[in-house]
Coordinates of C-alpha atoms in Angstrom, one line a residue:
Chain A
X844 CA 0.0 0.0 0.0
X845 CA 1.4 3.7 -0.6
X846 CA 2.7 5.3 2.3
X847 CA 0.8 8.0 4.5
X848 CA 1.5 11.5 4.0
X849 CA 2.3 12.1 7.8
X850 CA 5.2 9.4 7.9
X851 CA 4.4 8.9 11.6
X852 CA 1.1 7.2 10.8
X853 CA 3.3 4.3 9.1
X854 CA 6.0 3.9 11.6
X855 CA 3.3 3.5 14.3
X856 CA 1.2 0.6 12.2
X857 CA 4.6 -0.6 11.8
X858 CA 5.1 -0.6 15.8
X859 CA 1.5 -2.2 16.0
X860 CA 2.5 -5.3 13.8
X861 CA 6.0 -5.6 15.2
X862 CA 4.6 -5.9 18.7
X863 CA 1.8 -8.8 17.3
X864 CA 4.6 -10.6 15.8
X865 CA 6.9 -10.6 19.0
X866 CA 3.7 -11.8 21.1
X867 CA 3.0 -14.7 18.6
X868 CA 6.3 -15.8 18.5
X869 CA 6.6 -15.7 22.0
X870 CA 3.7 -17.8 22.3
X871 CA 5.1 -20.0 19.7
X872 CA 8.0 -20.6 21.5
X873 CA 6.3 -21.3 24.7
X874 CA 4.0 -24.0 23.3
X875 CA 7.1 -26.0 21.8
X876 CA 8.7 -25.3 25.7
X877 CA 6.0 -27.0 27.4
X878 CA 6.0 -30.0 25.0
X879 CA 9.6 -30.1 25.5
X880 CA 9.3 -30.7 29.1
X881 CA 7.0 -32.9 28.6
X882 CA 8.9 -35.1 26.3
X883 CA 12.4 -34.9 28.3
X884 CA 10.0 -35.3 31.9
X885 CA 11.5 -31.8 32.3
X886 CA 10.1 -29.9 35.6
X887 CA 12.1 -26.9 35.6
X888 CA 11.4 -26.2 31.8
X889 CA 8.0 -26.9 32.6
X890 CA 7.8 -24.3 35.6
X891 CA 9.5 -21.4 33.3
X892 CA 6.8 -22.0 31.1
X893 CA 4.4 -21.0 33.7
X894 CA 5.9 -18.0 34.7
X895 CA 6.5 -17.1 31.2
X896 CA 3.2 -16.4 30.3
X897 CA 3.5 -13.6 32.2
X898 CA 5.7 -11.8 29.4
X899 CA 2.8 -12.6 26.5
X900 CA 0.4 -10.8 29.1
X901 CA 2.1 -7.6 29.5
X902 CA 2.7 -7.5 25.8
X903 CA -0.8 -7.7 25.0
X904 CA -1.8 -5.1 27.3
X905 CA 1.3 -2.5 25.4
X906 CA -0.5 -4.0 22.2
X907 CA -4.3 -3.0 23.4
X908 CA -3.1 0.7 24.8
X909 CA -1.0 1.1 21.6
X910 CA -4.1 0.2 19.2
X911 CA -6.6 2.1 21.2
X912 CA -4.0 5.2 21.4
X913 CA -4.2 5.2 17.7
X914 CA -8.0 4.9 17.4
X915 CA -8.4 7.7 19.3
X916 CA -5.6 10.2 17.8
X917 CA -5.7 8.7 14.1
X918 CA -8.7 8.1 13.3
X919 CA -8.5 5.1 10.8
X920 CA -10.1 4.7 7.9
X921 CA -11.0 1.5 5.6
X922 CA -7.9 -0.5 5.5
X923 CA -5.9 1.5 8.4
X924 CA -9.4 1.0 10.6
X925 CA -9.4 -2.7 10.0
X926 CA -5.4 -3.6 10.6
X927 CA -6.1 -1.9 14.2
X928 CA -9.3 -3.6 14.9
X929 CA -7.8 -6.8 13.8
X930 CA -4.6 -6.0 15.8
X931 CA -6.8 -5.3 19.5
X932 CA -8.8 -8.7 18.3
X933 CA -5.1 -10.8 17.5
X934 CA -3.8 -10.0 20.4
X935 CA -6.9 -11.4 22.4
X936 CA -6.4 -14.3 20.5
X937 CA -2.4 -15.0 21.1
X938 CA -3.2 -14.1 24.6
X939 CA -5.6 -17.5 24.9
X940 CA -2.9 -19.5 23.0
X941 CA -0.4 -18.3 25.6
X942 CA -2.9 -19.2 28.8
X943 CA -3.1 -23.0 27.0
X944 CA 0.4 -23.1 26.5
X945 CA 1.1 -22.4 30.3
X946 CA -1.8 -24.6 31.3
X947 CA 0.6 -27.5 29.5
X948 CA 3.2 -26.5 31.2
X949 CA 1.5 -26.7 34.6
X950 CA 0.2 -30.5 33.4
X951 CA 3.6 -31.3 32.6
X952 CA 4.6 -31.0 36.6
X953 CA 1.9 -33.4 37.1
X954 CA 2.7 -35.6 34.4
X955 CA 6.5 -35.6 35.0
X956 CA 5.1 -37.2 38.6
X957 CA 3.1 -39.8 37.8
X958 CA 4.2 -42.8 35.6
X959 CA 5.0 -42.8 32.2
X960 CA 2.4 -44.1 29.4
X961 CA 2.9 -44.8 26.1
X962 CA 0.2 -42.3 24.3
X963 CA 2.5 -39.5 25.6
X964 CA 4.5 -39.8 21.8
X965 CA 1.2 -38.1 19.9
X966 CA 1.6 -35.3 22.1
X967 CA 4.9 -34.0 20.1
X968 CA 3.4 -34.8 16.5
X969 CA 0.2 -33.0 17.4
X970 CA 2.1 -29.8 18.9
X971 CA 4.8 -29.7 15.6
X972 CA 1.7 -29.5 13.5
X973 CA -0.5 -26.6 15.6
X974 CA 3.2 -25.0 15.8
X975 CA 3.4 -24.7 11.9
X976 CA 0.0 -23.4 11.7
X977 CA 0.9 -20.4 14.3
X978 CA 3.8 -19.7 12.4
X979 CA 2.5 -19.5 8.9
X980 CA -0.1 -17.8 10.6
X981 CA 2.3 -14.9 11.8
X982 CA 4.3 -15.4 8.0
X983 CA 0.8 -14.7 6.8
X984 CA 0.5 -11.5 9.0
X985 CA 3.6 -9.9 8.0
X986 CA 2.8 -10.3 4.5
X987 CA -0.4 -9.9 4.3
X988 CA -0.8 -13.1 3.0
X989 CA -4.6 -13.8 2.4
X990 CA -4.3 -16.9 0.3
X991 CA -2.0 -18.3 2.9
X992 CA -4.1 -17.4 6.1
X993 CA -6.6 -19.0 4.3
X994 CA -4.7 -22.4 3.5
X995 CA -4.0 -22.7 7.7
X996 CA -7.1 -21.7 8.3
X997 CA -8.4 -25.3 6.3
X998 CA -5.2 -27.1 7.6
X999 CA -6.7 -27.2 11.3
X1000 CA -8.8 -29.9 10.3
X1001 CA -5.5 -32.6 10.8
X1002 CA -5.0 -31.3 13.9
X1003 CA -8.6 -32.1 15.1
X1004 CA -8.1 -35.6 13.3
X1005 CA -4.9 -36.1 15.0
X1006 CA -7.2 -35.3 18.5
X1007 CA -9.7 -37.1 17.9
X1008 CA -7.7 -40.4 17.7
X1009 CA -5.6 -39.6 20.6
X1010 CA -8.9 -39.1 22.7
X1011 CA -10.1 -42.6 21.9
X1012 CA -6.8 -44.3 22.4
X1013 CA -6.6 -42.7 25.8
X1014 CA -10.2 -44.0 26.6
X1015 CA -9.2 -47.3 25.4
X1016 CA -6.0 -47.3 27.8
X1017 CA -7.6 -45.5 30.5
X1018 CA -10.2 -48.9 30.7
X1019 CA -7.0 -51.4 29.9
X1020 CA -5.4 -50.1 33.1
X1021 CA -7.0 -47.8 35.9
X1022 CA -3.2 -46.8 37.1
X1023 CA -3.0 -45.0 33.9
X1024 CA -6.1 -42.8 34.7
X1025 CA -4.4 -39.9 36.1
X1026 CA -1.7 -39.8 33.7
X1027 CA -4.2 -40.3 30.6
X1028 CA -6.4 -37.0 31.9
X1029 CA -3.6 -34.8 31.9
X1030 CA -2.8 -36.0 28.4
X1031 CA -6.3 -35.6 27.2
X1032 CA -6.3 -31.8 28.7
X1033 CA -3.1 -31.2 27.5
X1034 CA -3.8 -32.6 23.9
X1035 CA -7.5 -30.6 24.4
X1036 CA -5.1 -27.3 24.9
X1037 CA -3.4 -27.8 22.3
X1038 CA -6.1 -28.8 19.8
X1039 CA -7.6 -25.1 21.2
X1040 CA -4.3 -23.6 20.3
X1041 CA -5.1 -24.6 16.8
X1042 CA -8.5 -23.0 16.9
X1043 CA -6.9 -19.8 18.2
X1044 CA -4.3 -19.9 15.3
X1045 CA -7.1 -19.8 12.8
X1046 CA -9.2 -17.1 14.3
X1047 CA -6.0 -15.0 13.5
X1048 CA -6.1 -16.8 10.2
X1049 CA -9.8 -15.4 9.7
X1050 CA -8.7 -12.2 11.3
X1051 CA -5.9 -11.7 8.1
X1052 CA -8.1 -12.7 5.7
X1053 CA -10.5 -9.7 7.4
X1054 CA -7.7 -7.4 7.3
X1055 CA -6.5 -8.0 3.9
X1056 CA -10.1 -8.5 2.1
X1057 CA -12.5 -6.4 3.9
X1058 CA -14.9 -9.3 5.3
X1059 CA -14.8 -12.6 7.3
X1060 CA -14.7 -15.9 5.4
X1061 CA -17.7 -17.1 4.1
X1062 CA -17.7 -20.7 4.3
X1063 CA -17.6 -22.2 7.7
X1064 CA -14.5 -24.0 8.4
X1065 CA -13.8 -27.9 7.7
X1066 CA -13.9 -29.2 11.6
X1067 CA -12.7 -33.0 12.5
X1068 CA -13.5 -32.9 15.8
X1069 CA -16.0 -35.6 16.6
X1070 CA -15.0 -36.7 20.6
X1071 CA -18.0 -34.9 21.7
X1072 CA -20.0 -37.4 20.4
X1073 CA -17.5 -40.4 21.2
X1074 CA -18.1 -43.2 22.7
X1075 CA -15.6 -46.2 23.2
X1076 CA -17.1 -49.6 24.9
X1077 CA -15.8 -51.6 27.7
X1078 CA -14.2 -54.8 26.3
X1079 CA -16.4 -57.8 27.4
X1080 CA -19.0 -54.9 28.8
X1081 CA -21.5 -55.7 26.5
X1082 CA -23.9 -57.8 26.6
Chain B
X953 CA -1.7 2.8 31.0
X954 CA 2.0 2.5 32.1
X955 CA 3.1 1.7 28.7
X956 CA 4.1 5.2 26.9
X957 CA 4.5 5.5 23.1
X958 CA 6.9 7.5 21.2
X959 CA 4.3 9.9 20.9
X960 CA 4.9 10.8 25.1
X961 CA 7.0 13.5 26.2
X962 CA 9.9 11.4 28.5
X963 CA 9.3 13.5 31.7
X964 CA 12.8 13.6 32.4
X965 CA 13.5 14.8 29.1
X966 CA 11.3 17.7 28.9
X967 CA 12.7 21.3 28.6
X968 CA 10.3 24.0 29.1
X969 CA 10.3 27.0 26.9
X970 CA 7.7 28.9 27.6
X971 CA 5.8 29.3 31.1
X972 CA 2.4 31.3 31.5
X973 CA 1.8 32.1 35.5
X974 CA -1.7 34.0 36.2
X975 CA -2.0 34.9 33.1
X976 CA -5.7 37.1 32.7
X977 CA -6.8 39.1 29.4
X978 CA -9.1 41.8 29.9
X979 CA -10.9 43.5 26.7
X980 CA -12.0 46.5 28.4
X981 CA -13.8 45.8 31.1
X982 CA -15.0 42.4 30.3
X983 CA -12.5 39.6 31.2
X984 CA -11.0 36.6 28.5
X985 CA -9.1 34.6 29.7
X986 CA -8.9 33.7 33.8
X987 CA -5.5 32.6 35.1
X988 CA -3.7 30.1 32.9
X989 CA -0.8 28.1 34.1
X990 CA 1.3 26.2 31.1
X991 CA 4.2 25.2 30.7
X992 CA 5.1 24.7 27.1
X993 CA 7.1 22.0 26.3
X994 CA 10.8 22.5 23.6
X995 CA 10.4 20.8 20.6
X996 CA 6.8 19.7 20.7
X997 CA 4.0 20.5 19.5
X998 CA 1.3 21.8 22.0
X999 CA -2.5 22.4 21.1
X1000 CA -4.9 24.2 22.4
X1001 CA -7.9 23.1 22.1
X1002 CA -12.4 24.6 23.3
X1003 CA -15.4 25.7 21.8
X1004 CA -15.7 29.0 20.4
X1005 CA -15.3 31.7 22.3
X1006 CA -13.0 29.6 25.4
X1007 CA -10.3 31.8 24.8
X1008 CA -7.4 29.7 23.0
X1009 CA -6.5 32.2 20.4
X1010 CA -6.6 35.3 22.6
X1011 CA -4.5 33.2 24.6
X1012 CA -2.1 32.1 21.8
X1013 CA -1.8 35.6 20.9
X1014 CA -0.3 36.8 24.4
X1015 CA 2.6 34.5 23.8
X1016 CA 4.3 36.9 21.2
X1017 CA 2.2 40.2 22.4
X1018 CA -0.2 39.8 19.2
X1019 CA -2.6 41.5 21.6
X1020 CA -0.5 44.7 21.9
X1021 CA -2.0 46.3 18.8
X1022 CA -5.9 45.5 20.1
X1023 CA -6.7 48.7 21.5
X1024 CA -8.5 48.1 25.0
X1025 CA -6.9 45.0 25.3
X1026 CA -5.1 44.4 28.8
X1027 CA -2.8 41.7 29.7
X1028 CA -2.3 40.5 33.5
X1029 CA 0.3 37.6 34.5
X1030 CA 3.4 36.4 33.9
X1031 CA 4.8 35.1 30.8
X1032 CA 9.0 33.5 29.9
X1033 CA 10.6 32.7 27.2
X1034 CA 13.5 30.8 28.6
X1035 CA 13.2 33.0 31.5
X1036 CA 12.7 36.4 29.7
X1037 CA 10.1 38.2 30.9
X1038 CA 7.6 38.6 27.5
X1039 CA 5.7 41.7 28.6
X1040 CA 8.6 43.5 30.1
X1041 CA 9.1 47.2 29.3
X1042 CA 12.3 47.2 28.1
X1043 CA 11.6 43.9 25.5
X1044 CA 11.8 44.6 21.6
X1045 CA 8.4 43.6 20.5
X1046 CA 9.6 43.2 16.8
X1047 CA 12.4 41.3 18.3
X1048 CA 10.4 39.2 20.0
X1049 CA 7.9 38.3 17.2
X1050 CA 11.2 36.9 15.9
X1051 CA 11.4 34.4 18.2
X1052 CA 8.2 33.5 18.4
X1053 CA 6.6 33.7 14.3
X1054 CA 2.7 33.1 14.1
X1055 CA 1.3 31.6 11.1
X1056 CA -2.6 32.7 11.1
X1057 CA -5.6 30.9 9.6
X1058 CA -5.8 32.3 6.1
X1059 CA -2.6 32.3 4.5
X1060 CA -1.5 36.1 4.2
X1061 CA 1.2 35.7 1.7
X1062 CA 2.6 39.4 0.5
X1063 CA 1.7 40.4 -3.0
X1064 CA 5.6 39.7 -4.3
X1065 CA 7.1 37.0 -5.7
X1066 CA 7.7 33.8 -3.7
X1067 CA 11.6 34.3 -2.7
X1068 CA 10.6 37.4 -1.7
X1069 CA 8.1 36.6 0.6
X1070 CA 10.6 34.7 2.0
X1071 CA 13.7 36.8 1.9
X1072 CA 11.6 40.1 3.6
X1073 CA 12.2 39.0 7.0
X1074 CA 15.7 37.7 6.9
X1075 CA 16.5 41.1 5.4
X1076 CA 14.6 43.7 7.7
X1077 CA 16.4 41.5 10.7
X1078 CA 19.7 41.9 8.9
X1079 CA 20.2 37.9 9.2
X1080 CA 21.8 37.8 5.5
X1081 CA 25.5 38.6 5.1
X1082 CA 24.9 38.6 1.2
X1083 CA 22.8 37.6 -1.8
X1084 CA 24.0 34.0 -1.7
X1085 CA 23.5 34.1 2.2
X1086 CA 20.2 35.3 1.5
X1087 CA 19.3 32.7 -1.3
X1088 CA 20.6 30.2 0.9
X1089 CA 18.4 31.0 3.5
X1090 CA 15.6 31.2 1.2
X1091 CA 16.0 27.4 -0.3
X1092 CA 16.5 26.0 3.3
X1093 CA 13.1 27.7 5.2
X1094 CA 11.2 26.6 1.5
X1095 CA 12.5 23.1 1.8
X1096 CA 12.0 22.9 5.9
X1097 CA 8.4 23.7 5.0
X1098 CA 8.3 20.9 2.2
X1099 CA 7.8 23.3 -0.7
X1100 CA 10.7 23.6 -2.3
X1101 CA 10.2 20.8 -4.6
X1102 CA 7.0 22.6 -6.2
X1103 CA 8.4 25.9 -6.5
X1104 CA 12.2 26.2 -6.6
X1105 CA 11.9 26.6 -10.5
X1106 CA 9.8 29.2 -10.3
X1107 CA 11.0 31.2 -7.3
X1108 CA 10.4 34.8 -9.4
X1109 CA 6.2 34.2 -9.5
X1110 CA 3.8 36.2 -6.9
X1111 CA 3.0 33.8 -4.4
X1112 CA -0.2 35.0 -3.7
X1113 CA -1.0 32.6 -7.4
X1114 CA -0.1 29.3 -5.1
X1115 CA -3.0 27.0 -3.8
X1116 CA -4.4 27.4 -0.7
X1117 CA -1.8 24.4 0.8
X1118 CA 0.7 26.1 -0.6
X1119 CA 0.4 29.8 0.1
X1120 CA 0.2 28.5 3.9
X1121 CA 3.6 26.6 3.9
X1122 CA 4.8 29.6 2.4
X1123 CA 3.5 31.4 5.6
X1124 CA 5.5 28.6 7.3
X1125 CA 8.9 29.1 5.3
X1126 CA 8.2 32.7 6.1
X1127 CA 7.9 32.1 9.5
X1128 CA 10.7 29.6 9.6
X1129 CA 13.6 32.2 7.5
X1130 CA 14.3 34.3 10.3
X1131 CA 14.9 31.4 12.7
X1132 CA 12.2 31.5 15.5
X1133 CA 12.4 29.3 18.8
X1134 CA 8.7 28.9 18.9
X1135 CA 6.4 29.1 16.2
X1136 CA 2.8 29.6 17.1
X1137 CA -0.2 28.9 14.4
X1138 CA -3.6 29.9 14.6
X1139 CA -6.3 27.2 12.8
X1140 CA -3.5 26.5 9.9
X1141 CA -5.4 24.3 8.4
X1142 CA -9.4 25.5 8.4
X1143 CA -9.2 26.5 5.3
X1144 CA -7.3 23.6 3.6
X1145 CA -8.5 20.2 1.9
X1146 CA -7.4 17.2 4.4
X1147 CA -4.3 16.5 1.7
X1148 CA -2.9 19.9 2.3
X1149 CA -4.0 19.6 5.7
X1150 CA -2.1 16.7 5.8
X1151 CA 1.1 17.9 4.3
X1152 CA 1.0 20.9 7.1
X1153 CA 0.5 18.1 9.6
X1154 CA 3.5 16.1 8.6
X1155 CA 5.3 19.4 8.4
X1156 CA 4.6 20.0 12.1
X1157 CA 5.7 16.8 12.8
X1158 CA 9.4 17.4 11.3
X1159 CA 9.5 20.8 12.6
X1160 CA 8.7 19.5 15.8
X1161 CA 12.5 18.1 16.4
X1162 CA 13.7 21.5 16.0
X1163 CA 11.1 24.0 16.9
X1164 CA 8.6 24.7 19.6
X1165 CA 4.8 24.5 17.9
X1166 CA 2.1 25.9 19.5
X1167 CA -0.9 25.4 17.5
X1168 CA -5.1 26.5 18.6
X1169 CA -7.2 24.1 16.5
X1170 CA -11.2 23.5 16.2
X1171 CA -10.2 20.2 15.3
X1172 CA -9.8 18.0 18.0
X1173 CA -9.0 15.1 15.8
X1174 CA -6.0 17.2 14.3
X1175 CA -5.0 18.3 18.1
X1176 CA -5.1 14.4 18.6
X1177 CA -2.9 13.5 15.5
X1178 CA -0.5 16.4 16.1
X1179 CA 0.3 17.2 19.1
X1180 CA 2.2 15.5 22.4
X1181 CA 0.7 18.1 25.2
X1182 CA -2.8 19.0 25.0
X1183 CA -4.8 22.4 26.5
X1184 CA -8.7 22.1 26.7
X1185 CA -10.0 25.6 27.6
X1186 CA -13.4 26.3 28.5
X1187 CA -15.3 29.7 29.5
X1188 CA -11.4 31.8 29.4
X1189 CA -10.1 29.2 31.9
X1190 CA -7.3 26.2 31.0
X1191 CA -9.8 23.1 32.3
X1192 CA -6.9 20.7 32.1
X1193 CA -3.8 19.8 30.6
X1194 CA -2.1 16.3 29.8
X1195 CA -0.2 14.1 27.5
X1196 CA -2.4 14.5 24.2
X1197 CA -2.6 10.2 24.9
X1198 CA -4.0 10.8 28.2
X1199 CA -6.4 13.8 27.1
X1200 CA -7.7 11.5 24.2
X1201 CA -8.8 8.6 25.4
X1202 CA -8.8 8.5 29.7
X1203 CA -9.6 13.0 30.6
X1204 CA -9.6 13.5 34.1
X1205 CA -12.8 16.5 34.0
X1206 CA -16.2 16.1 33.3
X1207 CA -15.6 19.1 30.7
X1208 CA -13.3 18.2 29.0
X1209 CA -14.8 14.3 28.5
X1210 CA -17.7 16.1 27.5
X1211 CA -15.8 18.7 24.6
X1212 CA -13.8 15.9 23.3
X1213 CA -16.8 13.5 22.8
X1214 CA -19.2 15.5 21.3
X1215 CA -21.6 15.6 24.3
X1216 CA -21.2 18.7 25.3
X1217 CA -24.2 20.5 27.1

């Protein structure tokens, strides 16, 4: 887009979209943290996590003052209107993805005390893909990328897939062997938080397509989430 | 909102050029303007902002003695520039006016050709050693005030045949040649489009990191894009003044709240 007459005007969108991008990639990092201490049974990792979230926070409130500071002196129009709106409404979102993030982390200290189950390896595949979709998310951000939000914003869908089968497998080894049970429902919350993460990632993605085209997407987005209707039988329960 | 922008003034930073203590204007016997306290901030731009009537202008106009040629008109108070005492006897007014320029609402240019417009008050202040001095002055105020580019080839034409926009940064370069500290503007921009009213605005925002602007504006949004201190007067008093952030979006009086939002009774 052509640059404002008063210069100023730019360098403080510019400010607006740098401080987004260091708040996503903060959450970023902090989601592949707490899965790290989860793989490596990693306590203290799992305990900066928590106090981490503490930095996405404060960045979001400097985000909100920042974007409401320019409402009120600037007062945007048509695409500069919808960049700020979207920018108070990202934040939000990233701010959520960080509070799920720490809430893995905080699982991870309970995990990392109870014995070690097997279904913990889908945990790592699930968070590598939700973390590709929050980074093309951002790379879709900075460039304005419509086409691209768009793409991550139907790419959620595996993520749900990939929850949905870890939900029933930890039902099915939940009933194999009530030690597990404790174990298993930190797993399930901490796969559910990160399946949320992915929903959060393509709000944003909805959000860019918003900014860049001047209206929400139209279709409703391709959702593989079924566990709320799931049900797995007891072996030999039936009769 | 702890979080400050670059848009804040850093309070350890700020210089003050200009203080106003008690200051009252009295047009005959009817009273203005009621005891008004600023501090005006170095290299910012400061606006002063109220309905008709509140008593901005008059009050911009006691800051370089403006109000010295209204007959009947009597100032009260105290007002420094860098600690010189404004309204003392023994002060050179045209002297003075040097220091602090005024740009007014409709562009006054003087029936003469653009560079001479600019040159006139270089010359009558003796700040030009020669011609090329002069010229170089000339080229420098009309490039400060962004204009250069659409007139240096034709520096010889009257510059009362400019547009609007332009004849008004011309004002500015005028005001800007014989160096000023502060340079105070009355509505610059009422009677522009918002393109030229955006060049002027960009303007003050360069200017800015070099002079001190003080600027009375109906336009609040304009006060709000421009300026880092904000005035709101009301009734000839100053009701309150603030970071423009703070006086734009969280006010401390009811008054002001009420101007800024369009509710006012």
């Amino acid at each position: 887009m052509p640059q404002h007459i008063v210069q100023r005007y730019d360098d403080e969108l510019k400010k607006l979209s740098t401080l987004i991008v260091q708040m996503g990639g903060l959450a970023e990092s902090q989601l592949a943290a707490a899965v790290d201490a989860i793989v490596k049974r990693d306590s203290k990792l799992a305990e900066e996590v928590v106090q981490g979230d503490a930095k996405i926070d404060a960045l979001r409130n400097q985000v909100d003052d920042f974007a409401i500071e320019m409402l009120a002196r600037r007062q945007p129009m048509a695409a500069d209107l919808r960049v700020i709106v979207a920018a108070l409404r990202i934040s939000s979102e990233i701010e959520r993805i960080g509070d799920y993030a720490k809430n893995v982390g905080k699982r991870a200290v309970a995990l990392n005390q109870a014995p070690l189950v097997r279904p913990v390896h889908a945990i790592p595949r699930m968070a590598a893909l939700v973390q590709a979709l929050i980074k093309d998310t951002l790379d879709a951000y900075i460039t304005d990328d419509a086409a691209k939000a768009d793409a991550v914003w139907a790419r959620d869908e595996e993520v749900d897939d990939l929850y949905t089968s870890l939900f029933r497998e930890l039902l099915t080894y939940m009933m194999e062997d009530p030690r597990s049970i404790t174990p298993c429902t930190h797993l399930l919350f901490i796969a559910k938080n990160i399946e949320r993460i992915g929903d959060h990632a393509t709000n944003i993605a909805e959000l860019i397509h918003y900014t860049v085209l001047g209206e929400m997407p139209k279709e409703d987005r391709p959702k593989g989430d079924d566990t709320a209707y799931a049900v797995v039988n007891v072996p030999g329960g039936q009769r | 909102m702890q979080n400050g922008t670059h848009n804040d003034l850093r309070q350890s930073e700020i210089e003050i050029k200009m203080v106003t203590r008690k200051v009252g204007v009295f047009y005959g016997e009817k009273q203005a303007l009621y005891d008004v306290d600023l501090d005006i901030p170095a290299r910012a731009v400061t606006a002063l902002i109220g309905p008709s009537g509140c008593g901005k202008s008059t009050f911009l106009r006691c800051l370089n003695r403006m109000n010295d040629t209204i007959r009947d008109c009597r100032v009260v108070g105290d007002i420094t520039l860098d600690k010189l005492d404004v309204y003392d006897s023994k002060v050179d007014v045209v002297q003075l006016r040097a220091r602090v320029g005024m740009v007014f609402q409709k562009a006054n240019p003087f029936p003469k050709s653009i560079y001479e417009n600019v040159a006139y008050g270089p010359r009558i202040h003796g700040l030009a050693e020669n011609t090329e001095h002069l010229d170089h002055i000339v080229e420098t105020s009309l490039k400060q005030a962004g204009l250069w580019k659409e007139v240096g080839n034709r520096l010889q034409e009257s510059g009362t045949g400019l547009s609007g926009g332009q004849q008004q940064r011309l004002c500015i370069a005028r005001a800007i040649a014989v160096a000023p500290e502060v340079i105070l503007m009355d509505e610059p921009c009422s009677a522009l489009d918002p393109i030229a009213t955006a060049h002027i605005e960009e303007l003050m925002d360069e200017l800015r990191e070099q002079y001190t602007i003080v600027i009375v504006t109906h336009s609040m949004q304009q006060a709000a894009r421009v300026s880092q201190k904000t005035a709101f007067f009301h009734l000839g008093n100053l009701v309150e003044t603030d970071d423009t952030r703070v006086i734009f979006t969280n006010p401390k009086d009811e008054r002001t709240q009420g101007y800024i939002t369009g509710r006012f009774g």
